[in-house]
Amino acid sequence: MGLLRVQYQGEKNQGGMIISVILSRRLSVWCRLPNGKWDLGKIEETLGDEATISLLSGTVVKVSTAELLPANPDILEGVDDLMQLSYLNEPSVLHNIKHRYAQDLIYSKAGPVLIAVNPFKEIPIYGNEILTSYKQNAKDSPHVYAIADAAYNEMMRDEKNQSIILSGESGAGKTETAKYVMQYLASLGCGNDSMGYEILQTNFILQAFGNAKTSRNNNSSRFGKLIEIHFNASGKIHGAKIQTLVQLANDERSYHIFYQLCAGAPSTLRDRLNLRMASEYKYLNQSECLVVDGVDDGMEFHKLVDALDVVQICKEDQEQAFAMLAAVLWLGNISFQVIDNENHVEVFTNEAVENAARLINCRAQDLMLALSTHKIQAGNDFIAKKLTMQKKRCIGKVYLYQVV
């Protein structure tokens, strides 16, 4: 979008060239109002560097000619490729995208770039029927399927790796768009093969372990993702690789997986991990946001387990992962007491220590020592030195940032 923010700032000092163009072609004009909003109108008259504009609302305003930009003719309103616009300035681009969005046309393009606006509702523009129409070239309108199709075809034609970059602010729809890209590529490279299904199921796993609720987005990715899908010479998928590139506010949550585990773990697993409700863990209850509207964390946990089964993560490995997650939660519940006027701290012995130690397979005494001391080297020997409260807080904040 940065390339699209073409403005005529350099022309406003060229002896009224813009005004001359607008008047000679009888164009409508974009007028930037004092509040920063762009509005459409007609020039009634000009006097020096000032213009009188009649807005579509009927309001008449006087503004500097430097705040005027030419508008596109009505025939170009709603074009699906912004490069077709006669005037590619900021208000024209935004107006065209808004016009299409109002008709549930959430995709536009600017040459090879696809612009997507999150509709925040279900729109029937996905699924097997739509997907097939793009595979058969029956549709050429802007769509995420078209981008995936172009990347696949160029890969096969040129025998070169292709990249699709998804960029946008939080809540723009990057996670969902990535799903549709993977869905389309899986349909091209796998057909009914089970590998394509396995690749798609990784989305549930990544979201559970890497997404969280924020103030702006109920399903925000908290890390960058690099997803590689490997194709052989005949265009069939033969593997994939996913890499992650990596104090809560009141309306935010930590990673989904913690809440899903607390809500959905079966009784046998709950007993083994000695799990409590999410509200009983300090790492989760500090934000006062434990649920997401319209989301059943217990049901999401079952979907996660199904996805782990599909990608052939054995039950033993699954339970070990869940044990480590529970250990993180119990570590957050461990309390400390100050000894000798904050000269050093010691760990309170309670169920949090016992549970965390059992889950990470160590003795409670060893865990307490590790949490309240740090090692320093003296010659060839290592000495355990007790932590001060200040140093303990620093280490705790680093741990909380890295894990939660």
Coordinates of C-alpha atoms in Angstrom, one line a residue:
M1 CA 0.0 0.0 0.0
G2 CA 3.0 2.3 0.5
L3 CA 3.5 2.5 -3.2
L4 CA -0.2 3.5 -3.7
R5 CA 0.0 6.6 -1.5
V6 CA 0.9 8.8 -4.4
Q7 CA 0.1 12.4 -3.7
Y8 CA 0.4 15.5 -5.7
Q9 CA 2.4 17.4 -3.1
G10 CA 5.1 18.2 -5.6
E11 CA 2.6 19.7 -8.0
K12 CA 0.9 22.2 -5.8
N13 CA 3.7 24.7 -6.3
Q14 CA 3.5 24.5 -10.1
G15 CA 1.4 27.5 -10.8
G16 CA -2.0 25.9 -10.2
M17 CA -1.4 23.0 -12.6
I18 CA -3.7 20.7 -10.8
I19 CA -6.5 23.3 -10.7
S20 CA -6.0 23.9 -14.5
V21 CA -6.4 20.1 -15.1
I22 CA -9.5 19.9 -12.9
L23 CA -11.2 22.9 -14.5
S24 CA -10.3 22.0 -18.1
R25 CA -11.6 18.5 -17.8
R26 CA -14.5 19.4 -15.6
L27 CA -13.5 16.9 -13.0
S28 CA -14.9 16.4 -9.5
V29 CA -12.3 17.1 -6.9
W30 CA -11.2 15.6 -3.6
C31 CA -11.1 18.2 -0.9
R32 CA -9.2 17.7 2.3
L33 CA -11.2 19.3 5.2
P34 CA -9.7 20.7 8.3
N35 CA -10.5 17.5 10.3
G36 CA -8.3 15.5 7.8
K37 CA -11.2 13.8 6.1
W38 CA -11.4 13.8 2.3
D39 CA -14.7 14.8 0.7
L40 CA -15.9 14.9 -2.9
G41 CA -17.1 18.1 -4.5
K42 CA -17.0 20.6 -7.4
I43 CA -14.9 23.8 -7.8
E44 CA -17.2 26.8 -7.8
E45 CA -14.5 29.4 -8.1
T46 CA -10.8 30.1 -7.4
L47 CA -9.1 33.2 -6.1
G48 CA -5.3 33.0 -5.8
D49 CA -4.4 30.0 -3.7
E50 CA -8.0 29.6 -2.3
A51 CA -10.9 27.6 -3.9
T52 CA -14.6 27.6 -3.1
I53 CA -15.8 24.0 -3.2
S54 CA -19.4 22.8 -3.3
L55 CA -19.5 19.4 -1.6
L56 CA -21.9 16.6 -2.5
S57 CA -23.7 17.2 0.8
G58 CA -24.5 20.7 -0.3
T59 CA -22.1 22.3 2.0
V60 CA -19.9 25.1 0.5
V61 CA -16.3 25.4 1.9
K62 CA -13.2 27.4 1.2
V63 CA -9.9 25.6 1.2
S64 CA -6.4 26.1 0.0
T65 CA -5.8 24.7 -3.5
A66 CA -3.0 22.7 -2.0
E67 CA -5.7 20.6 -0.3
L68 CA -7.3 19.5 -3.6
L69 CA -6.7 16.4 -5.7
P70 CA -8.5 15.3 -8.9
A71 CA -11.2 12.6 -8.6
N72 CA -11.7 9.9 -11.2
P73 CA -14.7 9.8 -13.6
D74 CA -17.7 7.9 -12.4
I75 CA -17.1 5.2 -15.1
L76 CA -14.0 4.1 -13.2
E77 CA -15.8 3.8 -9.8
G78 CA -15.4 0.3 -8.3
V79 CA -12.8 -1.0 -10.8
D80 CA -11.1 -4.2 -9.5
D81 CA -7.6 -3.1 -10.4
L82 CA -6.5 0.2 -9.0
M83 CA -4.0 0.6 -11.8
Q84 CA -7.0 1.3 -14.0
L85 CA -7.7 4.6 -12.2
S86 CA -6.8 7.7 -14.1
Y87 CA -5.7 9.4 -10.8
L88 CA -3.9 7.2 -8.3
N89 CA -4.0 9.5 -5.3
E90 CA -4.8 8.6 -1.7
P91 CA -8.5 9.6 -1.6
S92 CA -9.2 7.9 -4.9
V93 CA -7.6 4.7 -3.8
L94 CA -9.4 4.6 -0.5
H95 CA -12.8 5.6 -2.1
N96 CA -12.5 2.8 -4.6
I97 CA -11.7 0.2 -2.0
K98 CA -14.5 1.5 0.2
H99 CA -17.0 1.4 -2.7
R100 CA -16.1 -2.3 -3.4
Y101 CA -16.2 -3.2 0.3
A102 CA -19.7 -1.9 0.6
Q103 CA -20.7 -4.5 -2.0
D104 CA -18.9 -7.3 -0.2
L105 CA -16.1 -7.1 -2.8
I106 CA -13.3 -7.4 -0.2
Y107 CA -10.6 -8.0 -2.8
S108 CA -9.0 -5.5 -5.1
K109 CA -5.6 -5.6 -6.8
A110 CA -2.9 -3.1 -7.7
G111 CA -1.1 -4.8 -10.5
P112 CA 0.4 -8.0 -9.0
V113 CA -0.6 -7.0 -5.4
L114 CA -3.8 -8.2 -3.8
I115 CA -5.5 -5.9 -1.3
A116 CA -7.9 -7.5 1.1
V117 CA -10.2 -5.8 3.6
N118 CA -11.4 -7.9 6.5
P119 CA -15.2 -8.2 6.3
F120 CA -15.6 -9.4 9.9
K121 CA -18.4 -11.6 8.7
E122 CA -19.0 -14.7 6.6
I123 CA -19.0 -14.1 2.8
P124 CA -19.7 -17.0 0.4
I125 CA -16.6 -16.5 -1.7
Y126 CA -14.7 -19.6 -0.6
G127 CA -15.1 -23.3 -0.8
N128 CA -14.7 -26.1 -3.3
E129 CA -16.9 -24.6 -6.0
I130 CA -15.2 -21.2 -6.0
L131 CA -11.8 -22.9 -5.7
T132 CA -12.5 -25.1 -8.7
S133 CA -13.5 -22.1 -10.8
Y134 CA -10.1 -20.5 -10.3
K135 CA -8.3 -23.7 -11.0
Q136 CA -10.2 -23.9 -14.3
N137 CA -9.5 -20.2 -15.1
A138 CA -13.3 -19.6 -15.2
K139 CA -12.8 -16.6 -12.9
D140 CA -10.2 -13.9 -13.1
S141 CA -11.5 -11.4 -10.5
P142 CA -9.2 -10.5 -7.6
H143 CA -9.0 -13.3 -5.0
V144 CA -6.6 -14.9 -2.7
Y145 CA -7.1 -18.1 -4.8
A146 CA -5.9 -16.2 -7.9
I147 CA -2.7 -15.2 -6.1
A148 CA -2.0 -18.8 -5.0
D149 CA -2.8 -20.0 -8.5
A150 CA -0.4 -17.5 -10.1
A151 CA 2.4 -18.5 -7.7
Y152 CA 1.9 -22.2 -8.4
N153 CA 1.8 -21.7 -12.2
E154 CA 4.9 -19.6 -12.3
M155 CA 6.7 -22.1 -10.1
M156 CA 5.9 -24.9 -12.5
R157 CA 6.6 -22.8 -15.6
D158 CA 9.9 -21.2 -14.5
E159 CA 11.0 -24.0 -12.1
K160 CA 11.8 -21.4 -9.5
N161 CA 10.7 -20.9 -5.9
Q162 CA 7.8 -18.5 -5.3
S163 CA 6.9 -16.4 -2.3
I164 CA 3.6 -15.0 -1.1
I165 CA 4.0 -12.3 1.5
L166 CA 1.0 -11.5 3.8
S167 CA 1.3 -8.1 5.4
G168 CA -1.1 -6.0 7.4
E169 CA -1.9 -4.6 10.8
S170 CA -3.4 -6.7 13.7
G171 CA -6.9 -7.9 12.7
A172 CA -6.4 -7.4 9.0
G173 CA -7.0 -11.1 8.3
K174 CA -3.5 -12.4 7.7
T175 CA -4.1 -15.7 9.5
E176 CA -7.3 -16.5 7.6
T177 CA -5.8 -15.5 4.3
A178 CA -2.8 -17.8 4.9
K179 CA -5.3 -20.6 5.5
Y180 CA -7.0 -20.0 2.1
V181 CA -3.6 -19.9 0.3
M182 CA -2.7 -23.2 1.9
Q183 CA -6.1 -24.7 1.0
Y184 CA -5.7 -23.7 -2.6
L185 CA -2.1 -25.0 -2.9
A186 CA -3.1 -28.2 -1.2
S187 CA -5.9 -28.8 -3.7
L188 CA -3.5 -28.3 -6.6
G189 CA -0.7 -30.3 -5.2
C190 CA -2.5 -33.1 -3.4
G191 CA -6.0 -33.6 -4.7
N192 CA -7.4 -36.1 -2.2
D193 CA -4.0 -37.1 -0.8
S194 CA -3.8 -37.2 3.0
M195 CA -0.7 -35.0 3.0
G196 CA -2.7 -31.9 2.0
Y197 CA -5.1 -32.6 4.8
E198 CA -2.2 -32.9 7.3
I199 CA -0.8 -29.6 6.1
L200 CA -4.1 -27.8 6.6
Q201 CA -4.5 -29.3 10.1
T202 CA -1.3 -27.5 11.2
N203 CA -3.4 -24.3 11.3
F204 CA -5.2 -25.4 14.4
I205 CA -2.0 -26.3 16.1
L206 CA -0.3 -23.0 15.2
Q207 CA -3.3 -21.0 16.4
A208 CA -3.5 -22.8 19.7
F209 CA 0.1 -22.5 20.6
G210 CA 0.9 -19.1 18.9
N211 CA -2.3 -17.0 18.9
A212 CA -3.9 -15.0 21.6
K213 CA -6.7 -12.5 22.2
T214 CA -5.6 -8.8 22.2
S215 CA -7.6 -5.6 22.5
R216 CA -7.9 -5.4 18.7
N217 CA -8.1 -9.0 17.6
N218 CA -9.6 -12.1 19.2
N219 CA -7.3 -14.4 17.3
S220 CA -4.0 -12.5 17.0
S221 CA -0.8 -14.2 15.9
R222 CA 1.8 -13.5 18.5
F223 CA 4.7 -14.4 16.2
G224 CA 5.7 -14.3 12.5
K225 CA 5.4 -17.5 10.5
L226 CA 7.4 -18.7 7.5
I227 CA 5.5 -21.6 5.9
E228 CA 7.3 -23.6 3.2
I229 CA 5.3 -26.0 1.0
H230 CA 7.6 -28.2 -1.1
F231 CA 6.5 -29.5 -4.5
N232 CA 8.2 -32.1 -6.7
A233 CA 8.8 -31.7 -10.4
S234 CA 5.3 -33.0 -11.3
G235 CA 3.7 -30.3 -9.1
K236 CA 2.7 -32.6 -6.2
I237 CA 3.3 -31.7 -2.6
H238 CA 5.9 -33.8 -1.0
G239 CA 6.5 -31.9 2.3
A240 CA 6.1 -28.7 4.3
K241 CA 8.1 -26.8 6.9
I242 CA 6.8 -24.2 9.3
Q243 CA 9.1 -21.8 11.3
T244 CA 8.1 -19.3 13.9
L245 CA 10.0 -16.0 14.0
V246 CA 9.4 -14.7 17.2
Q247 CA 2.2 -7.8 31.4
L248 CA -1.0 -8.4 29.6
A249 CA -3.5 -5.6 29.2
N250 CA -7.0 -6.0 30.9
D251 CA -8.7 -7.0 27.6
E252 CA -6.0 -9.4 26.4
R253 CA -5.2 -13.1 26.9
S254 CA -2.1 -15.2 26.8
Y255 CA -1.8 -18.0 24.2
H256 CA -5.0 -19.8 23.4
I257 CA -3.5 -23.2 24.3
F258 CA -3.4 -22.4 28.0
Y259 CA -7.1 -21.7 28.2
Q260 CA -8.0 -24.6 25.9
L261 CA -6.0 -27.0 28.1
C262 CA -7.7 -25.8 31.3
A263 CA -11.2 -25.9 29.7
G264 CA -11.0 -29.0 27.5
A265 CA -8.6 -31.6 29.1
P266 CA -10.3 -34.9 29.8
S267 CA -10.6 -35.9 33.5
T268 CA -7.7 -38.4 33.3
L269 CA -5.4 -35.8 31.9
R270 CA -6.6 -33.2 34.4
D271 CA -5.8 -35.5 37.3
R272 CA -2.4 -36.3 35.9
L273 CA -1.5 -32.6 35.5
N274 CA -3.5 -31.6 38.6
L275 CA -5.1 -28.9 36.4
R276 CA -7.2 -26.1 37.7
M277 CA -9.5 -23.6 36.0
A278 CA -7.8 -20.8 34.1
S279 CA -8.9 -18.3 36.7
E280 CA -6.7 -20.0 39.3
Y281 CA -3.4 -19.3 37.5
K282 CA -1.6 -16.1 38.0
Y283 CA -0.2 -16.0 34.4
L284 CA -3.8 -16.1 33.1
N285 CA -6.0 -14.2 35.6
Q286 CA -4.0 -10.9 35.8
S287 CA -5.7 -9.6 32.7
E288 CA -9.3 -10.2 33.9
C289 CA -10.0 -11.6 30.4
L290 CA -10.5 -15.4 30.5
V291 CA -13.0 -16.0 27.7
V292 CA -13.5 -14.8 24.2
D293 CA -17.0 -14.1 22.9
G294 CA -18.2 -16.8 20.6
V295 CA -15.3 -19.2 21.3
D296 CA -15.6 -22.5 23.2
D297 CA -12.1 -23.2 24.5
G298 CA -13.0 -26.7 25.5
M299 CA -14.2 -27.5 22.0
E300 CA -11.1 -25.8 20.5
F301 CA -9.0 -28.1 22.6
H302 CA -10.7 -31.2 21.1
K303 CA -10.1 -29.7 17.6
L304 CA -6.4 -29.3 18.5
V305 CA -6.1 -32.9 19.7
D306 CA -7.7 -34.1 16.4
A307 CA -5.2 -32.0 14.4
L308 CA -2.3 -33.4 16.4
D309 CA -3.6 -36.9 15.6
V310 CA -3.9 -36.1 11.9
V311 CA -0.3 -34.8 11.7
Q312 CA 0.8 -38.0 13.5
I313 CA 2.0 -36.6 16.8
C314 CA 1.7 -39.6 19.1
K315 CA -0.3 -39.5 22.3
E316 CA 2.8 -39.8 24.5
D317 CA 4.4 -36.7 22.9
Q318 CA 1.1 -34.9 23.1
E319 CA 0.8 -35.6 26.9
Q320 CA 4.4 -34.5 27.4
A321 CA 3.7 -31.2 25.7
F322 CA 0.6 -30.7 27.8
A323 CA 2.6 -31.5 30.9
M324 CA 5.1 -28.7 30.0
L325 CA 2.3 -26.3 29.5
A326 CA 0.8 -27.1 32.9
A327 CA 4.3 -26.8 34.4
V328 CA 4.5 -23.2 33.1
L329 CA 1.1 -22.4 34.7
W330 CA 2.2 -23.9 38.0
L331 CA 5.5 -22.1 37.9
G332 CA 3.6 -18.8 37.7
N333 CA 1.8 -19.7 40.9
I334 CA 5.0 -20.1 42.9
S335 CA 5.4 -17.4 45.6
F336 CA 8.5 -15.9 47.2
Q337 CA 9.3 -14.4 50.6
V338 CA 11.9 -11.8 51.4
I339 CA 14.6 -12.8 53.9
D340 CA 17.0 -10.4 55.7
N341 CA 15.4 -7.1 54.6
E342 CA 15.4 -7.9 50.8
N343 CA 18.9 -9.2 50.9
H344 CA 17.7 -12.4 49.3
V345 CA 14.5 -14.4 48.6
E346 CA 13.3 -17.9 49.3
V347 CA 10.5 -19.9 47.7
F348 CA 7.3 -20.7 49.7
T349 CA 6.7 -24.4 49.8
N350 CA 3.3 -25.0 48.4
E351 CA 1.4 -27.1 45.8
A352 CA 2.6 -25.0 43.0
V353 CA 6.2 -26.0 43.7
E354 CA 5.3 -29.7 44.1
N355 CA 3.2 -29.7 40.9
A356 CA 5.8 -27.9 38.8
A357 CA 8.6 -30.1 40.0
R358 CA 6.7 -33.3 39.3
L359 CA 5.7 -32.1 35.8
I360 CA 9.3 -31.2 34.8
N361 CA 10.6 -34.3 36.5
C362 CA 12.8 -32.9 39.2
R363 CA 12.9 -32.7 43.0
A364 CA 11.0 -29.9 44.6
Q365 CA 14.1 -28.9 46.6
D366 CA 16.2 -28.7 43.4
L367 CA 13.5 -26.5 41.8
M368 CA 13.3 -24.2 44.8
L369 CA 17.1 -23.8 44.8
A370 CA 17.1 -23.1 41.1
L371 CA 14.5 -20.4 41.5
S372 CA 16.1 -18.6 44.4
T373 CA 19.8 -18.7 43.5
H374 CA 22.1 -18.2 40.5
K375 CA 25.5 -19.7 39.8
I376 CA 28.7 -17.7 39.7
Q377 CA 32.1 -19.0 38.7
A378 CA 35.0 -18.6 41.1
G379 CA 38.1 -20.0 39.5
N380 CA 37.3 -23.5 38.4
D381 CA 34.4 -23.8 40.8
F382 CA 30.7 -22.7 40.6
I383 CA 29.1 -21.2 43.7
A384 CA 25.3 -20.8 44.2
K385 CA 24.5 -17.2 45.2
K386 CA 21.1 -16.3 46.6
L387 CA 19.0 -14.0 44.4
T388 CA 18.0 -10.5 45.6
M389 CA 14.3 -9.5 45.1
Q390 CA 15.3 -7.0 42.4
K391 CA 17.2 -9.7 40.4
K392 CA 14.5 -12.2 40.9
R393 CA 12.0 -9.7 39.5
C394 CA 14.2 -9.0 36.4
I395 CA 14.6 -12.8 35.7
G396 CA 10.8 -13.3 36.3
K397 CA 9.9 -10.6 33.8
V398 CA 12.2 -12.1 31.1
Y399 CA 10.7 -15.5 31.7
L400 CA 7.2 -14.1 31.6
Y401 CA 7.9 -12.3 28.3
Q402 CA 9.5 -15.3 26.7
V403 CA 6.9 -17.9 27.7
V404 CA 3.6 -16.2 28.3

